[in-house]
Coordinates of C-alpha atoms and ligand atoms in Angstrom, one line a residue:
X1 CA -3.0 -68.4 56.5
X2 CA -1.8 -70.0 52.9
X3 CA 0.2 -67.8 51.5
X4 CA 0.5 -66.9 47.7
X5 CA 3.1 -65.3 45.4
X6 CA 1.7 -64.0 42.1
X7 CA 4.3 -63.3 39.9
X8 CA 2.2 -60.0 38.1
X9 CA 2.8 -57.5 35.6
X10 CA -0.5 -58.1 33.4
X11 CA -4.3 -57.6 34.0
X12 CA -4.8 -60.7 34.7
X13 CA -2.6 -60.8 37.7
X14 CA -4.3 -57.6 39.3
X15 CA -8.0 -59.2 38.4
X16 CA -6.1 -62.3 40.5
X17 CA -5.2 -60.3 43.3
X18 CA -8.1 -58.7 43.8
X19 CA -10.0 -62.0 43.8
X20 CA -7.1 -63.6 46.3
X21 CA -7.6 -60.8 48.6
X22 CA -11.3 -61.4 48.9
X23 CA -10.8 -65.2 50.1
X24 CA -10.7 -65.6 53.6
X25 CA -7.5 -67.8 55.0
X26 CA -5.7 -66.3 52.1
X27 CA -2.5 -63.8 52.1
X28 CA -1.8 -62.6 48.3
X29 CA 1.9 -61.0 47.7
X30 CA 1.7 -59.7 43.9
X31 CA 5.6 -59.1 42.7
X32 CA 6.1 -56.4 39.9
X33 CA 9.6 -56.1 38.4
X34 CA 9.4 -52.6 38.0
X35 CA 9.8 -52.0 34.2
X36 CA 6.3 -49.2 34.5
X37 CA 7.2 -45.6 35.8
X38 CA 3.5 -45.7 37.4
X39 CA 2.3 -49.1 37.3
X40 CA -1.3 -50.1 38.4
X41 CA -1.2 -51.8 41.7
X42 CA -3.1 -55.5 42.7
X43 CA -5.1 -55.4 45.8
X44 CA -2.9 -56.7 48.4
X45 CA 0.7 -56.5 49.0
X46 CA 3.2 -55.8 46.6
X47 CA 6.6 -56.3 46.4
X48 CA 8.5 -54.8 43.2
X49 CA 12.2 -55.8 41.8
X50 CA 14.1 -58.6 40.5
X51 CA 14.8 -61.7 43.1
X52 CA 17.7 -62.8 41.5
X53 CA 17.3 -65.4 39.0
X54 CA 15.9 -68.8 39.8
X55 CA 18.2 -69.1 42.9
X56 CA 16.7 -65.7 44.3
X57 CA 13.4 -66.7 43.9
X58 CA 14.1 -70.3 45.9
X59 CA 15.2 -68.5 48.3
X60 CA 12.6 -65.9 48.7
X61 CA 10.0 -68.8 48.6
X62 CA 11.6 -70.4 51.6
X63 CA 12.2 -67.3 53.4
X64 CA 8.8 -66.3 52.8
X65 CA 7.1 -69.7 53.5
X66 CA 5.1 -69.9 50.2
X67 CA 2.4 -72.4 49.5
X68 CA 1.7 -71.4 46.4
X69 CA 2.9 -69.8 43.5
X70 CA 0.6 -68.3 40.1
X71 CA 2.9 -67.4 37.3
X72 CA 0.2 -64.6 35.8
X73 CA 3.1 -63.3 33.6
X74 CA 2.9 -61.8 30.5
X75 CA 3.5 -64.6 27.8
X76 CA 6.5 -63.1 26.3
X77 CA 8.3 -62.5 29.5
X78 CA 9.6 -66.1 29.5
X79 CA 12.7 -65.6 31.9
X80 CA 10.6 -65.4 35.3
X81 CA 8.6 -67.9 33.7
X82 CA 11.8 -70.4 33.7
X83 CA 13.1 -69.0 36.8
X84 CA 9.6 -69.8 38.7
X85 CA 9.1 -73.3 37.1
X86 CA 13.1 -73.5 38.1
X87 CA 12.6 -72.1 41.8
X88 CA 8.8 -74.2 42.2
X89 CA 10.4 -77.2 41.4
X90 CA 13.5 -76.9 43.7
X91 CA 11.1 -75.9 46.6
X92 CA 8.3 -78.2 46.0
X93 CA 6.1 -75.4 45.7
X94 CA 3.2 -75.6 43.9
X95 CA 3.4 -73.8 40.7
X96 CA 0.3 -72.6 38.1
X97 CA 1.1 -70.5 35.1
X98 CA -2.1 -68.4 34.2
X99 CA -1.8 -67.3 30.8
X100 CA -4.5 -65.6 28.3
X101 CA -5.1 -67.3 25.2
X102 CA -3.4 -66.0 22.2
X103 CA -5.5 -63.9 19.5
X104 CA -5.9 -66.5 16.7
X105 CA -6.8 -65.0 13.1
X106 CA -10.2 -64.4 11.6
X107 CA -11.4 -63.9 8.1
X108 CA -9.6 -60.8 6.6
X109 CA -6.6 -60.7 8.5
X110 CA -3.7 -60.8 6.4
X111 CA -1.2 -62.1 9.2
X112 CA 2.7 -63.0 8.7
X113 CA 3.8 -65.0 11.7
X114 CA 7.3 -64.3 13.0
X115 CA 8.9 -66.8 15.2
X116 CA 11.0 -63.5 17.0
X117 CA 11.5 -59.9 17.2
X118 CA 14.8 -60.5 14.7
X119 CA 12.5 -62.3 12.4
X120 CA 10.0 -59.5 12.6
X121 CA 12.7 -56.8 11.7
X122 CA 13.1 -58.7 8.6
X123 CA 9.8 -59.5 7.5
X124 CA 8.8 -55.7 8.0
X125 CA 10.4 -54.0 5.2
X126 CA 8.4 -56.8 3.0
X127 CA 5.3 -55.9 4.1
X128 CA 5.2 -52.2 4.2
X129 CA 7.3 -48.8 4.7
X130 CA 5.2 -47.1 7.6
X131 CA 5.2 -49.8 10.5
X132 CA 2.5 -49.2 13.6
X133 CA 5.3 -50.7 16.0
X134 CA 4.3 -52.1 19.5
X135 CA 5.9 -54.9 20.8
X136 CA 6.9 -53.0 23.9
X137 CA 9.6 -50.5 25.4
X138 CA 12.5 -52.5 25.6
X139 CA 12.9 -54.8 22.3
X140 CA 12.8 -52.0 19.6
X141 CA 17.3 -52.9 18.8
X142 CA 16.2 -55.6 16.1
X143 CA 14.2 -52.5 14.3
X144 CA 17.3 -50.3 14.7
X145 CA 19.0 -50.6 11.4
X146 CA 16.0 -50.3 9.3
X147 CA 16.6 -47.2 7.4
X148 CA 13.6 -47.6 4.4
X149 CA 10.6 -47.9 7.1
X150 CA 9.1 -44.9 9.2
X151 CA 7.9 -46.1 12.6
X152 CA 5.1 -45.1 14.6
X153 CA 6.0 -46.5 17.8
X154 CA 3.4 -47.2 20.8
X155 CA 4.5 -47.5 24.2
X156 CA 3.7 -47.1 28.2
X157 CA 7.0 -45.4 29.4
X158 CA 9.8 -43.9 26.6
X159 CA 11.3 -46.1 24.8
X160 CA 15.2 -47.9 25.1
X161 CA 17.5 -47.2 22.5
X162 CA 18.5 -48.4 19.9
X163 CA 15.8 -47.1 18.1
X164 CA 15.0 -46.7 14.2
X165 CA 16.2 -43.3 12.5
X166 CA 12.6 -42.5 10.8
X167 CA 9.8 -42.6 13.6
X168 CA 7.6 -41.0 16.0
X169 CA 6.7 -42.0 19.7
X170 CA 3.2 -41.8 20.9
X171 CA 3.3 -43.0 24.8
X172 CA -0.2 -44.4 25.7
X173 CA -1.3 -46.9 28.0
X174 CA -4.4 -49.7 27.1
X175 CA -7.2 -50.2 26.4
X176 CA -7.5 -48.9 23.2
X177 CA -10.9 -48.8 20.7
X178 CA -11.3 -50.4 17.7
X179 CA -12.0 -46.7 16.6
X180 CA -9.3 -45.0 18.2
X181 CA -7.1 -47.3 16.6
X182 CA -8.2 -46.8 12.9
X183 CA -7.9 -43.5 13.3
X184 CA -4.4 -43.7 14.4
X185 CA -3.8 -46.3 11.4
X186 CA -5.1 -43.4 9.0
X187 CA -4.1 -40.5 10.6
X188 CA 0.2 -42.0 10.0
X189 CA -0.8 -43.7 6.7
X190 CA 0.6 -47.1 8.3
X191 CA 0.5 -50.1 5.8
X192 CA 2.5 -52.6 8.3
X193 CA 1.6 -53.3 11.9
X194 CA 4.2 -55.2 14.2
X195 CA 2.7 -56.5 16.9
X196 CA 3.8 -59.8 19.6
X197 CA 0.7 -62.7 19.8
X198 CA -0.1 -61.0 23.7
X199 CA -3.8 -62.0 23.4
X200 CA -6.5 -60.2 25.7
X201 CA -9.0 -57.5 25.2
X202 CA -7.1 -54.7 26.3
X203 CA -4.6 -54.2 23.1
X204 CA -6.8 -56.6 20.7
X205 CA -8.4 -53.6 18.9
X206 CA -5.5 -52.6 16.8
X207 CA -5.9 -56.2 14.8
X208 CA -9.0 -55.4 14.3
X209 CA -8.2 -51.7 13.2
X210 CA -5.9 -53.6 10.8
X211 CA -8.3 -56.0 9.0
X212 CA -10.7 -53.6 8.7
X213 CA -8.0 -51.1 7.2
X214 CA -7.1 -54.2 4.7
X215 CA -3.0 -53.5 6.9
X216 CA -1.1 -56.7 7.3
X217 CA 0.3 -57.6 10.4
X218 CA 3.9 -59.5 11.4
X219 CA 2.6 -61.3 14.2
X220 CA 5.1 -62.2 16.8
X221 CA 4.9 -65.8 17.9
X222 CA 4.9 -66.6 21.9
X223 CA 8.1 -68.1 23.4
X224 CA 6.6 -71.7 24.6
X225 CA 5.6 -72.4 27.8
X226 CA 7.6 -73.6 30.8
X227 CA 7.2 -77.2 30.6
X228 CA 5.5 -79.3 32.9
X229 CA 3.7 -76.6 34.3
X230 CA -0.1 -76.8 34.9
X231 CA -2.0 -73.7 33.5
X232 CA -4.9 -72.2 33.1
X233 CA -6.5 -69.2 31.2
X234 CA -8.3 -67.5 33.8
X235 CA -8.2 -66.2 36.9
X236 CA -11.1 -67.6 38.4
X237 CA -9.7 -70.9 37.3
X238 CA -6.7 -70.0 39.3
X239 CA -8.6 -69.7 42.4
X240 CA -10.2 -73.4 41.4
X241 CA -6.5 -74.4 41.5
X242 CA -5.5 -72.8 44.6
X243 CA -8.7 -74.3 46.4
X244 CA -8.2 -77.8 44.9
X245 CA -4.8 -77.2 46.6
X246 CA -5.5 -76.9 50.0
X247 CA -8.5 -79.0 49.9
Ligands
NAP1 P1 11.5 -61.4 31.7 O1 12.4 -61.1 30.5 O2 10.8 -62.7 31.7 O3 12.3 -61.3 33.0 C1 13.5 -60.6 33.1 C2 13.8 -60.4 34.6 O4 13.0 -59.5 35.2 C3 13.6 -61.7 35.4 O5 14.7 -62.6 35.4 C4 13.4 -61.1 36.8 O6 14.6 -60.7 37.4 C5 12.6 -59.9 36.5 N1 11.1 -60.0 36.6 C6 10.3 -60.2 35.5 N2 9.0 -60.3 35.9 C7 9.1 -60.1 37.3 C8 8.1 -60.1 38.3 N3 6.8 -60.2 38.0 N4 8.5 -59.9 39.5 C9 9.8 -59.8 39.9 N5 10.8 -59.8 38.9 C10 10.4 -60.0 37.7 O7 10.4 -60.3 31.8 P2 10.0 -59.0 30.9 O8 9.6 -59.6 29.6 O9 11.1 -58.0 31.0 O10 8.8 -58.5 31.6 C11 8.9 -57.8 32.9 C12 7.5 -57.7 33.5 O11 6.7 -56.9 32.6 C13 6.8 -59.0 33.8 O12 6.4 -59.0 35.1 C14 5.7 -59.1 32.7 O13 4.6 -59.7 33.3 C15 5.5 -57.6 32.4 N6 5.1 -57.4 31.0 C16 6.0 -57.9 30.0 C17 5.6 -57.7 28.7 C18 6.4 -58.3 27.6 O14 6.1 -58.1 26.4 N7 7.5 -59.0 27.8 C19 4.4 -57.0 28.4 C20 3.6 -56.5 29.4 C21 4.0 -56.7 30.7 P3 15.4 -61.7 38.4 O15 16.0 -62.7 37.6 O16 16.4 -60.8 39.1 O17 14.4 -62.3 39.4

């Protein structure tokens, strides 16, 4: 049995699962870190929590006698992302990072590229004074002392605080329309959308919603890569990897 560790939290590590499962000689451990109240669970086993920085992980690698490791990460969560190409390296465990391309702009989006949340904060107040918000639960502090913007904010579970004084919560989970998320952008009168550079299908709609509305976006820029890393941008080119592994 080879055994795999895919290090989860996106789509894309569940569709991996789920393919991992199916191969025969093949044990697939997805690990979740436990940010979701109800998250959707990968085929497989699943372990969920924090290992401890890059030295927990080594260690859990050994303990666990892993052959393989797929960083399926989301591309803003670069901290496991360290940790793994850390703990890989130490271990001489095999390491791929599978990440979805970013969404790139088309003709008639009106995008403003931030290099960070604190950059977005700043650019915002620029752009617009009713911000559609959704760059997630937890980084919302850098829009905290915006007082001249109202914020619709879009998240899974409630959001952390510090949160801005004008603004309303919607929790909602993906995949959202293109339709769906005009309306929304009507409905609140939004003339700013914050959003990070996640990529994929499942949340891709609200840029679209946006050019079509003529609404600029802040586009937050991905945190690079771990270097040295191979990757790929699919999982069924993960599975290649893995197989070219063991062969
Ligand atoms: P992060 O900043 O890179 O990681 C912070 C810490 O959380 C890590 O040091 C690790 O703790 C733990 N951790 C993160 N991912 C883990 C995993 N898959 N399994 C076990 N522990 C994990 O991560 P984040 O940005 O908070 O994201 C947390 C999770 O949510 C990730 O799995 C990611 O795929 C998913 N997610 C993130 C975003 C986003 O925008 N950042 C969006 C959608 C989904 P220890 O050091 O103790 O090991």
């Amino acid at each position: 049995m080879r055994r795999v560790l895919v290090l989860g939290g996106t789509g894309e590590a569940r569709e991996l699962a789920s393919l991992l499962a199916a191969l025969p000689g093949v044990a697939v451990v997805s690990s979740l870190a436990g940010r979701v109240g109800a998250p959707h669970l990968p085929a497989g086993e699943v372990r969920v929590g924090g290992f401890g920085g890059a030295d927990g992980l080594a260690g859990w690698l050994r303990d666990h006698e892993v052959d393989a490791v797929i960083d399926a990460t989301h591309p803003f969560a670069a901290r496991i992302s360290g940790n793994a190409a850390d703990a890989a390296a130490r271990t001489h465990v095999p390491l791929l990072v599978l990440r979805r391309p970013p969404w790139v702009a088309g003709d008639g989006d009106c995008w403003t590229e931030a290099a960070d949340l604190a950059a977005a904060a700043r650019l915002t107040p620029t752009l617009g004074r009713r911000a559609f918000l959704t760059v997630g639960r937890q980084e919302l502090a850098p829009f905290a002392g915006l007082e001249d913007v109202w914020f619709l904010i879009r998240s899974i579970d409630a959001p952390v605080a510090p949160l801005p004084p004008h603004r309303e919560l919607v929790l909602a989970r993906g995949p959202f329309t293109v339709a769906a998320e005009l309306a929304l952008l009507r409905r609140h009168r939004i003339d700013v959308l914050v959003t990070k550079n996640s990529g994929g299908a499942a949340t891709s709609a609200k840029t679209v919603a946006a050019r079509r509305a003529g609404v600029p976006v802040v586009m937050v820029t991905r945190p690079p890569p771990p270097q040295g890393v191979p990757s790929v941008t699919t999982p069924q080119e993960a599975v290649s990897w893995l197989r070219a592994q063991s062969g």
